[in-house]
């Protein structure tokens, strides 16, 4: 009998990582946490280091027909910094590895690095190494970020407790809508190269897609207020999918309220223009790189008036499930679509 072949699409990206994870044993006491959170946690004397890595492929994660190389460089750093932020840690160093085809000139690689350098300055991180090699299928960028924190400052996905308040920063769905606009304009351009893309009206959403920021500002503010979120992650795959991660890791349920979900006006208007449901974009659109976190009720007063933090619901018992309360007051079961990579 032939060996069993399982399609990756049968178990999905998370299923695959889980399956690999089962066979991985860590050997060192200094490995405080391995696979399973936004970053690994490693003991380092009087503090801990967090380590995270992300891989970006041309044609999968970015399209150079509309993404300028400096933006691609900035984004590649920002998405890693965002995972460090999601641990409530401060990024310190990155390494950058690239694979390039001969389609890229020295100037093109320098343009990519101008964005990488701008991000290093913006986030206060040092670029300390990397690797350069050739590629047969476009540009590949792999960045690893290292951050620091005191052990008790870390926020894991697993710490949410019943009655905690669920918070999100900024607004959601913009990056997804920005991608739809960019793809639409690309198709228009391909059909008629004389047509100039009309992007002025969509600047907020296209910037969310092309040059996202990581919310280090929030991490610093929480520190200043002496708040350690009980759990935290960054919203890379969509709010619903990230809430599922908290539920699974913390063994809790959640209730969120549709009328509390933050959406920007341009995102809302453009979603309608594209015949999309804005709430679906908020729940399932990826790549916003905002922070999703939970705080204990005691900390609510300190954050209540914050202009860029929204309180979207609360944590329940696991057996109470995951629900979205619609504007009409009906509780519907929350579904996570997330990004399907396979
Ligand atoms: P994020 O979206 O926050 O970047 P991922 O969903 O990519 O996180 O990864 C979830 C966890 O699985 C992380 O701890 C990550 O380090 C780990 N992981 C992802 N891919 C692999 C892999 N191929 N081998 C080992 N660990 C992996
Ligand atoms: Mg993450």
Short mmCIF file of C-alpha atoms and ligand atoms in Angstrom, two decimals:
data_model
loop_
_atom_site.label_atom_id
_atom_site.label_comp_id
_atom_site.label_asym_id
_atom_site.label_seq_id
_atom_site.Cartn_x
_atom_site.Cartn_y
_atom_site.Cartn_z
CA UNK A 1 0.00 0.00 0.00
CA UNK A 2 1.28 3.46 -0.82
CA UNK A 3 2.07 5.93 1.94
CA UNK A 4 -0.79 8.16 3.03
CA UNK A 5 -0.73 11.60 1.44
CA UNK A 6 -2.50 14.36 3.33
CA UNK A 7 -3.16 17.60 1.49
CA UNK A 8 -2.07 20.68 3.47
CA UNK A 9 -5.45 22.24 2.66
CA UNK A 10 -7.13 19.43 4.67
CA UNK A 11 -5.56 20.56 7.93
CA UNK A 12 -4.70 24.18 7.08
CA UNK A 13 -1.70 26.28 8.08
CA UNK A 14 -2.44 26.15 11.81
CA UNK A 15 -3.16 22.41 11.66
CA UNK A 16 0.19 21.86 9.95
CA UNK A 17 2.09 23.92 12.54
CA UNK A 18 0.30 21.97 15.33
CA UNK A 19 1.29 18.70 13.77
CA UNK A 20 4.95 19.70 13.46
CA UNK A 21 4.87 21.13 16.97
CA UNK A 22 3.83 17.75 18.45
CA UNK A 23 7.17 16.21 17.43
CA UNK A 24 9.32 19.09 18.64
CA UNK A 25 10.84 18.86 22.13
CA UNK A 26 12.83 21.70 23.63
CA UNK A 27 15.99 20.81 25.58
CA UNK A 28 17.03 23.93 27.43
CA UNK A 29 15.61 25.42 30.59
CA UNK A 30 16.34 28.81 29.03
CA UNK A 31 13.67 28.11 26.38
CA UNK A 32 10.77 29.52 28.37
CA UNK A 33 8.35 29.31 25.45
CA UNK A 34 8.79 27.78 22.00
CA UNK A 35 6.19 27.51 19.25
CA UNK A 36 2.68 28.80 19.81
CA UNK A 37 2.70 32.51 20.54
CA UNK A 38 3.61 35.64 18.57
CA UNK A 39 7.26 35.13 19.54
CA UNK A 40 9.40 32.61 21.41
CA UNK A 41 10.65 33.59 24.88
CA UNK A 42 14.23 32.95 26.00
CA UNK A 43 15.76 33.51 29.43
CA UNK A 44 18.63 36.03 29.32
CA UNK A 45 19.89 36.68 32.84
CA UNK A 46 17.97 39.53 34.43
CA UNK A 47 15.51 39.79 31.54
CA UNK A 48 14.03 37.72 28.71
CA UNK A 49 14.50 37.91 24.96
CA UNK A 50 11.65 37.37 22.51
CA UNK A 51 12.35 36.07 19.00
CA UNK A 52 10.07 36.06 15.99
CA UNK A 53 10.49 35.55 12.27
CA UNK A 54 8.41 36.18 9.16
CA UNK A 55 8.85 35.31 5.53
CA UNK A 56 7.54 37.53 2.71
CA UNK A 57 7.36 36.33 -0.90
CA UNK A 58 6.83 38.38 -4.01
CA UNK A 59 3.56 37.36 -5.62
CA UNK A 60 2.22 35.93 -2.35
CA UNK A 61 2.67 38.70 0.23
CA UNK A 62 3.40 41.67 -2.00
CA UNK A 63 3.02 42.61 -5.64
CA UNK A 64 5.74 44.86 -7.04
CA UNK A 65 3.41 46.14 -9.74
CA UNK A 66 1.88 48.41 -7.09
CA UNK A 67 3.99 48.04 -3.93
CA UNK A 68 7.03 50.37 -4.05
CA UNK A 69 10.22 48.64 -2.86
CA UNK A 70 10.83 51.05 0.06
CA UNK A 71 7.33 50.25 1.37
CA UNK A 72 7.96 46.52 1.02
CA UNK A 73 11.12 46.95 3.10
CA UNK A 74 9.34 48.99 5.75
CA UNK A 75 6.46 46.52 5.96
CA UNK A 76 8.78 43.51 6.25
CA UNK A 77 10.30 45.08 9.39
CA UNK A 78 6.98 46.35 10.77
CA UNK A 79 5.28 42.93 10.68
CA UNK A 80 8.11 41.47 12.78
CA UNK A 81 8.13 44.38 15.21
CA UNK A 82 4.37 43.88 15.50
CA UNK A 83 4.93 40.32 16.79
CA UNK A 84 7.42 41.67 19.35
CA UNK A 85 4.84 44.30 20.39
CA UNK A 86 2.28 41.51 20.71
CA UNK A 87 4.43 39.99 23.49
CA UNK A 88 4.51 43.41 25.21
CA UNK A 89 8.26 43.52 24.59
CA UNK A 90 10.58 46.15 23.06
CA UNK A 91 12.32 45.29 19.75
CA UNK A 92 16.11 45.75 19.75
CA UNK A 93 17.70 43.91 16.81
CA UNK A 94 16.73 42.42 13.45
CA UNK A 95 18.43 40.27 10.85
CA UNK A 96 17.40 40.57 7.21
CA UNK A 97 17.81 37.80 4.64
CA UNK A 98 16.95 38.26 0.99
CA UNK A 99 16.81 36.14 -2.13
CA UNK A 100 16.82 38.04 -5.43
CA UNK A 101 16.72 37.34 -9.15
CA UNK A 102 18.85 39.20 -11.69
CA UNK A 103 15.74 41.23 -12.53
CA UNK A 104 16.76 43.39 -9.54
CA UNK A 105 19.47 46.02 -9.91
CA UNK A 106 21.74 47.24 -7.13
CA UNK A 107 19.59 50.39 -7.01
CA UNK A 108 16.44 48.31 -6.57
CA UNK A 109 17.96 46.46 -3.61
CA UNK A 110 19.06 49.82 -2.20
CA UNK A 111 15.49 51.08 -2.57
CA UNK A 112 14.28 48.06 -0.58
CA UNK A 113 16.89 48.81 2.10
CA UNK A 114 15.92 52.47 2.28
CA UNK A 115 12.55 51.28 3.62
CA UNK A 116 14.22 48.73 5.92
CA UNK A 117 16.52 51.45 7.30
CA UNK A 118 13.62 53.87 7.75
CA UNK A 119 11.78 51.21 9.75
CA UNK A 120 14.88 50.50 11.88
CA UNK A 121 15.01 54.18 12.75
CA UNK A 122 11.26 54.43 13.35
CA UNK A 123 11.21 51.43 15.70
CA UNK A 124 14.64 51.97 17.24
CA UNK A 125 16.11 48.65 16.17
CA UNK A 126 19.60 47.70 14.97
CA UNK A 127 20.07 45.69 11.81
CA UNK A 128 22.75 43.21 12.86
CA UNK A 129 23.09 40.75 9.97
CA UNK A 130 21.36 38.53 7.49
CA UNK A 131 22.00 36.54 4.35
CA UNK A 132 21.88 37.20 0.61
CA UNK A 133 21.25 34.61 -2.04
CA UNK A 134 19.76 34.16 -5.49
CA UNK A 135 16.18 33.26 -6.20
CA UNK A 136 14.40 31.71 -9.18
CA UNK A 137 11.00 33.11 -8.34
CA UNK A 138 11.20 36.77 -7.46
CA UNK A 139 12.07 38.56 -4.29
CA UNK A 140 12.00 36.76 -0.94
CA UNK A 141 12.55 38.58 2.36
CA UNK A 142 12.94 36.87 5.70
CA UNK A 143 13.33 38.98 8.82
CA UNK A 144 13.96 37.88 12.38
CA UNK A 145 13.37 40.31 15.21
CA UNK A 146 14.70 40.11 18.77
CA UNK A 147 13.11 42.03 21.59
CA UNK A 148 13.50 42.41 25.34
CA UNK A 149 11.26 42.57 28.38
CA UNK A 150 11.16 41.77 32.03
CA UNK A 151 9.58 38.34 32.49
CA UNK A 152 6.59 39.73 34.36
CA UNK A 153 5.92 42.29 31.64
CA UNK A 154 5.22 39.69 28.95
CA UNK A 155 1.71 39.16 27.63
CA UNK A 156 1.03 35.68 26.30
CA UNK A 157 -1.96 34.48 24.30
CA UNK A 158 -2.78 32.19 27.20
CA UNK A 159 -3.43 34.65 30.03
CA UNK A 160 -7.00 35.88 29.40
CA UNK A 161 -9.35 35.35 32.37
CA UNK A 162 -13.10 35.33 32.67
CA UNK A 163 -14.54 38.88 32.95
CA UNK A 164 -11.44 40.52 31.42
CA UNK A 165 -12.19 43.31 28.95
CA UNK A 166 -11.25 42.83 25.29
CA UNK A 167 -9.47 45.80 23.69
CA UNK A 168 -8.33 46.61 20.17
CA UNK A 169 -6.20 49.52 19.00
CA UNK A 170 -6.82 51.73 15.98
CA UNK A 171 -9.32 50.56 13.40
CA UNK A 172 -9.73 47.34 11.45
CA UNK A 173 -10.40 46.15 7.91
CA UNK A 174 -8.45 48.98 6.23
CA UNK A 175 -5.52 46.89 4.99
CA UNK A 176 -7.85 44.33 3.42
CA UNK A 177 -9.92 47.01 1.68
CA UNK A 178 -6.70 48.71 0.55
CA UNK A 179 -5.62 45.44 -1.06
CA UNK A 180 -8.95 45.14 -2.90
CA UNK A 181 -8.55 48.69 -4.27
CA UNK A 182 -4.95 48.06 -5.39
CA UNK A 183 -5.92 44.79 -7.07
CA UNK A 184 -8.84 46.47 -8.82
CA UNK A 185 -6.66 49.29 -10.13
CA UNK A 186 -4.08 46.76 -11.29
CA UNK A 187 -6.69 44.92 -13.34
CA UNK A 188 -7.90 48.21 -14.83
CA UNK A 189 -4.30 49.09 -15.73
CA UNK A 190 -3.62 45.65 -17.25
CA UNK A 191 -6.76 45.94 -19.37
CA UNK A 192 -5.81 49.44 -20.53
CA UNK A 193 -2.25 50.60 -19.76
CA UNK A 194 -3.16 54.18 -20.71
CA UNK A 195 -5.49 54.42 -17.74
CA UNK A 196 -3.86 56.06 -14.74
CA UNK A 197 -4.87 54.50 -11.44
CA UNK A 198 -7.21 56.65 -9.39
CA UNK A 199 -5.89 56.20 -5.90
CA UNK A 200 -6.15 59.64 -4.30
CA UNK A 201 -9.51 58.92 -2.76
CA UNK A 202 -8.20 55.70 -1.23
CA UNK A 203 -5.00 56.93 0.39
CA UNK A 204 -5.83 55.82 3.93
CA UNK A 205 -6.68 52.24 3.00
CA UNK A 206 -3.88 51.75 0.47
CA UNK A 207 -1.35 53.06 3.00
CA UNK A 208 -2.71 50.56 5.54
CA UNK A 209 -1.95 47.79 3.06
CA UNK A 210 1.36 49.04 1.69
CA UNK A 211 3.08 50.55 4.72
CA UNK A 212 1.55 49.33 7.98
CA UNK A 213 2.86 50.58 11.30
CA UNK A 214 3.38 48.36 14.36
CA UNK A 215 1.76 49.67 17.55
CA UNK A 216 4.88 50.15 19.67
CA UNK A 217 3.35 53.45 20.80
CA UNK A 218 0.68 51.45 22.64
CA UNK A 219 3.23 49.11 24.23
CA UNK A 220 5.11 52.14 25.62
CA UNK A 221 1.92 53.81 26.84
CA UNK A 222 0.76 50.65 28.62
CA UNK A 223 4.13 50.52 30.38
CA UNK A 224 3.86 54.13 31.45
CA UNK A 225 0.43 53.34 32.92
CA UNK A 226 1.70 50.18 34.64
CA UNK A 227 -0.71 47.99 32.73
CA UNK A 228 0.29 44.49 31.67
CA UNK A 229 -2.39 43.06 29.36
CA UNK A 230 -3.54 39.64 30.59
CA UNK A 231 -3.20 38.42 27.01
CA UNK A 232 -2.18 40.03 23.74
CA UNK A 233 -1.56 39.36 20.06
CA UNK A 234 -1.30 41.37 16.89
CA UNK A 235 -4.03 41.26 14.27
CA UNK A 236 -2.32 39.81 11.25
CA UNK A 237 -4.94 37.24 10.19
CA UNK A 238 -8.15 39.07 11.12
CA UNK A 239 -9.84 39.87 14.43
CA UNK A 240 -12.04 36.76 14.53
CA UNK A 241 -9.12 34.42 13.89
CA UNK A 242 -7.01 36.15 16.58
CA UNK A 243 -9.87 35.94 19.09
CA UNK A 244 -9.97 32.20 18.40
CA UNK A 245 -6.26 32.02 19.28
CA UNK A 246 -6.92 33.72 22.63
CA UNK A 247 -9.86 31.39 23.32
CA UNK A 248 -7.86 28.32 22.51
CA UNK A 249 -4.69 29.31 24.36
CA UNK A 250 -6.48 30.77 27.40
CA UNK A 251 -9.32 28.18 27.48
CA UNK A 252 -11.97 30.89 27.55
CA UNK A 253 -14.91 32.11 25.50
CA UNK A 254 -15.59 35.66 24.27
CA UNK A 255 -18.48 37.99 23.59
CA UNK A 256 -17.88 40.97 21.32
CA UNK A 257 -20.28 43.69 20.20
CA UNK A 258 -20.75 44.71 16.60
CA UNK A 259 -21.41 48.34 17.48
CA UNK A 260 -18.07 48.57 19.35
CA UNK A 261 -15.91 47.38 16.45
CA UNK A 262 -13.65 50.20 15.20
CA UNK A 263 -13.82 50.98 11.50
CA UNK A 264 -12.44 53.98 9.67
CA UNK A 265 -14.79 56.02 7.46
CA UNK A 266 -12.80 55.47 4.28
CA UNK A 267 -12.69 51.72 4.98
CA UNK A 268 -16.45 51.68 5.55
CA UNK A 269 -17.30 53.73 2.44
CA UNK A 270 -14.92 51.80 0.19
CA UNK A 271 -16.24 48.44 1.46
CA UNK A 272 -19.76 49.49 0.42
CA UNK A 273 -18.46 50.72 -2.93
CA UNK A 274 -16.89 47.29 -3.47
CA UNK A 275 -20.13 45.55 -2.44
CA UNK A 276 -18.52 44.14 0.68
CA UNK A 277 -19.92 43.99 4.16
CA UNK A 278 -17.79 46.35 6.32
CA UNK A 279 -18.24 44.21 9.44
CA UNK A 280 -17.01 41.11 7.62
CA UNK A 281 -13.93 43.12 6.60
CA UNK A 282 -13.36 44.16 10.23
CA UNK A 283 -13.75 40.59 11.49
CA UNK A 284 -11.84 38.74 8.80
CA UNK A 285 -9.68 41.21 6.89
CA UNK A 286 -6.01 40.60 7.67
CA UNK A 287 -2.82 42.64 7.93
CA UNK A 288 -4.03 45.55 10.03
CA UNK A 289 -1.24 44.94 12.58
CA UNK A 290 -3.27 46.50 15.35
CA UNK A 291 -3.07 44.98 18.83
CA UNK A 292 -5.79 42.81 20.35
CA UNK A 293 -5.46 42.46 24.12
CA UNK A 294 -7.35 41.75 27.30
CA UNK A 295 -7.11 43.67 30.57
CA UNK A 296 -8.43 42.93 34.01
CA UNK A 297 -11.42 45.02 35.13
CA UNK A 298 -9.14 46.83 37.62
CA UNK A 299 -7.17 48.40 34.79
CA UNK A 300 -10.20 49.64 32.87
CA UNK A 301 -10.36 53.04 34.61
CA UNK A 302 -6.79 53.83 33.54
CA UNK A 303 -7.57 53.21 29.86
CA UNK A 304 -11.20 54.26 29.68
CA UNK A 305 -10.50 57.65 28.08
CA UNK A 306 -7.80 56.50 25.65
CA UNK A 307 -8.59 57.81 22.16
CA UNK A 308 -7.15 54.91 20.21
CA UNK A 309 -8.13 51.92 22.34
CA UNK A 310 -11.59 50.42 21.85
CA UNK A 311 -13.37 48.10 24.27
CA UNK A 312 -15.13 45.58 22.09
CA UNK A 313 -16.35 42.95 24.55
CA UNK A 314 -15.38 40.67 27.39
CA UNK A 315 -13.99 37.26 28.18
CA UNK A 316 -16.37 34.45 29.29
CA UNK A 317 -16.09 30.88 30.37
CA UNK A 318 -14.96 28.50 27.66
CA UNK A 319 -18.30 26.65 27.72
CA UNK A 320 -20.16 29.90 26.98
CA UNK A 321 -18.58 29.91 23.52
CA UNK A 322 -17.63 32.74 21.19
CA UNK A 323 -20.28 35.23 20.21
CA UNK A 324 -20.84 38.42 18.30
CA UNK A 325 -23.76 40.51 19.51
CA UNK A 326 -25.19 42.26 16.45
CA UNK A 327 -26.51 45.82 16.39
CA UNK A 328 -30.02 44.44 16.80
CA UNK A 329 -28.94 42.65 20.00
CA UNK A 330 -28.87 39.09 18.69
CA UNK A 331 -25.93 36.90 19.72
CA UNK A 332 -24.53 34.96 16.75
CA UNK A 333 -21.73 32.42 16.88
CA UNK A 334 -18.40 33.95 15.90
CA UNK A 335 -16.73 32.30 12.91
CA UNK A 336 -13.07 32.69 12.01
CA UNK A 337 -12.25 32.73 8.33
CA UNK A 338 -8.78 34.20 8.65
CA UNK A 339 -6.26 34.12 5.84
CA UNK A 340 -6.18 30.85 3.98
CA UNK A 341 -2.64 30.35 2.73
CA UNK A 342 -3.32 26.89 1.26
P1 LIG B 1 2.14 35.11 13.57
O1 LIG B 1 0.93 35.18 12.67
O2 LIG B 1 1.97 35.81 14.87
O3 LIG B 1 3.42 35.47 12.85
P2 LIG B 1 2.17 32.30 13.00
O4 LIG B 1 0.73 31.96 12.86
O5 LIG B 1 2.98 32.52 11.78
O6 LIG B 1 2.31 33.57 13.97
O7 LIG B 1 2.89 31.19 13.83
C1 LIG B 1 2.34 30.66 15.02
C2 LIG B 1 3.43 29.93 15.79
O8 LIG B 1 3.96 28.84 15.04
C3 LIG B 1 4.62 30.81 16.14
O9 LIG B 1 5.07 30.43 17.43
C4 LIG B 1 5.65 30.44 15.07
O10 LIG B 1 6.97 30.66 15.53
C5 LIG B 1 5.38 28.97 14.86
N1 LIG B 1 5.72 28.46 13.50
C6 LIG B 1 5.19 28.87 12.32
N2 LIG B 1 5.70 28.17 11.29
C7 LIG B 1 6.59 27.29 11.81
C8 LIG B 1 7.45 26.28 11.28
N3 LIG B 1 7.51 26.05 9.97
N4 LIG B 1 8.22 25.56 12.14
C9 LIG B 1 8.17 25.81 13.46
N5 LIG B 1 7.39 26.73 14.04
C10 LIG B 1 6.61 27.48 13.25
MG1 LIG B 2 1.41 37.69 15.56
#
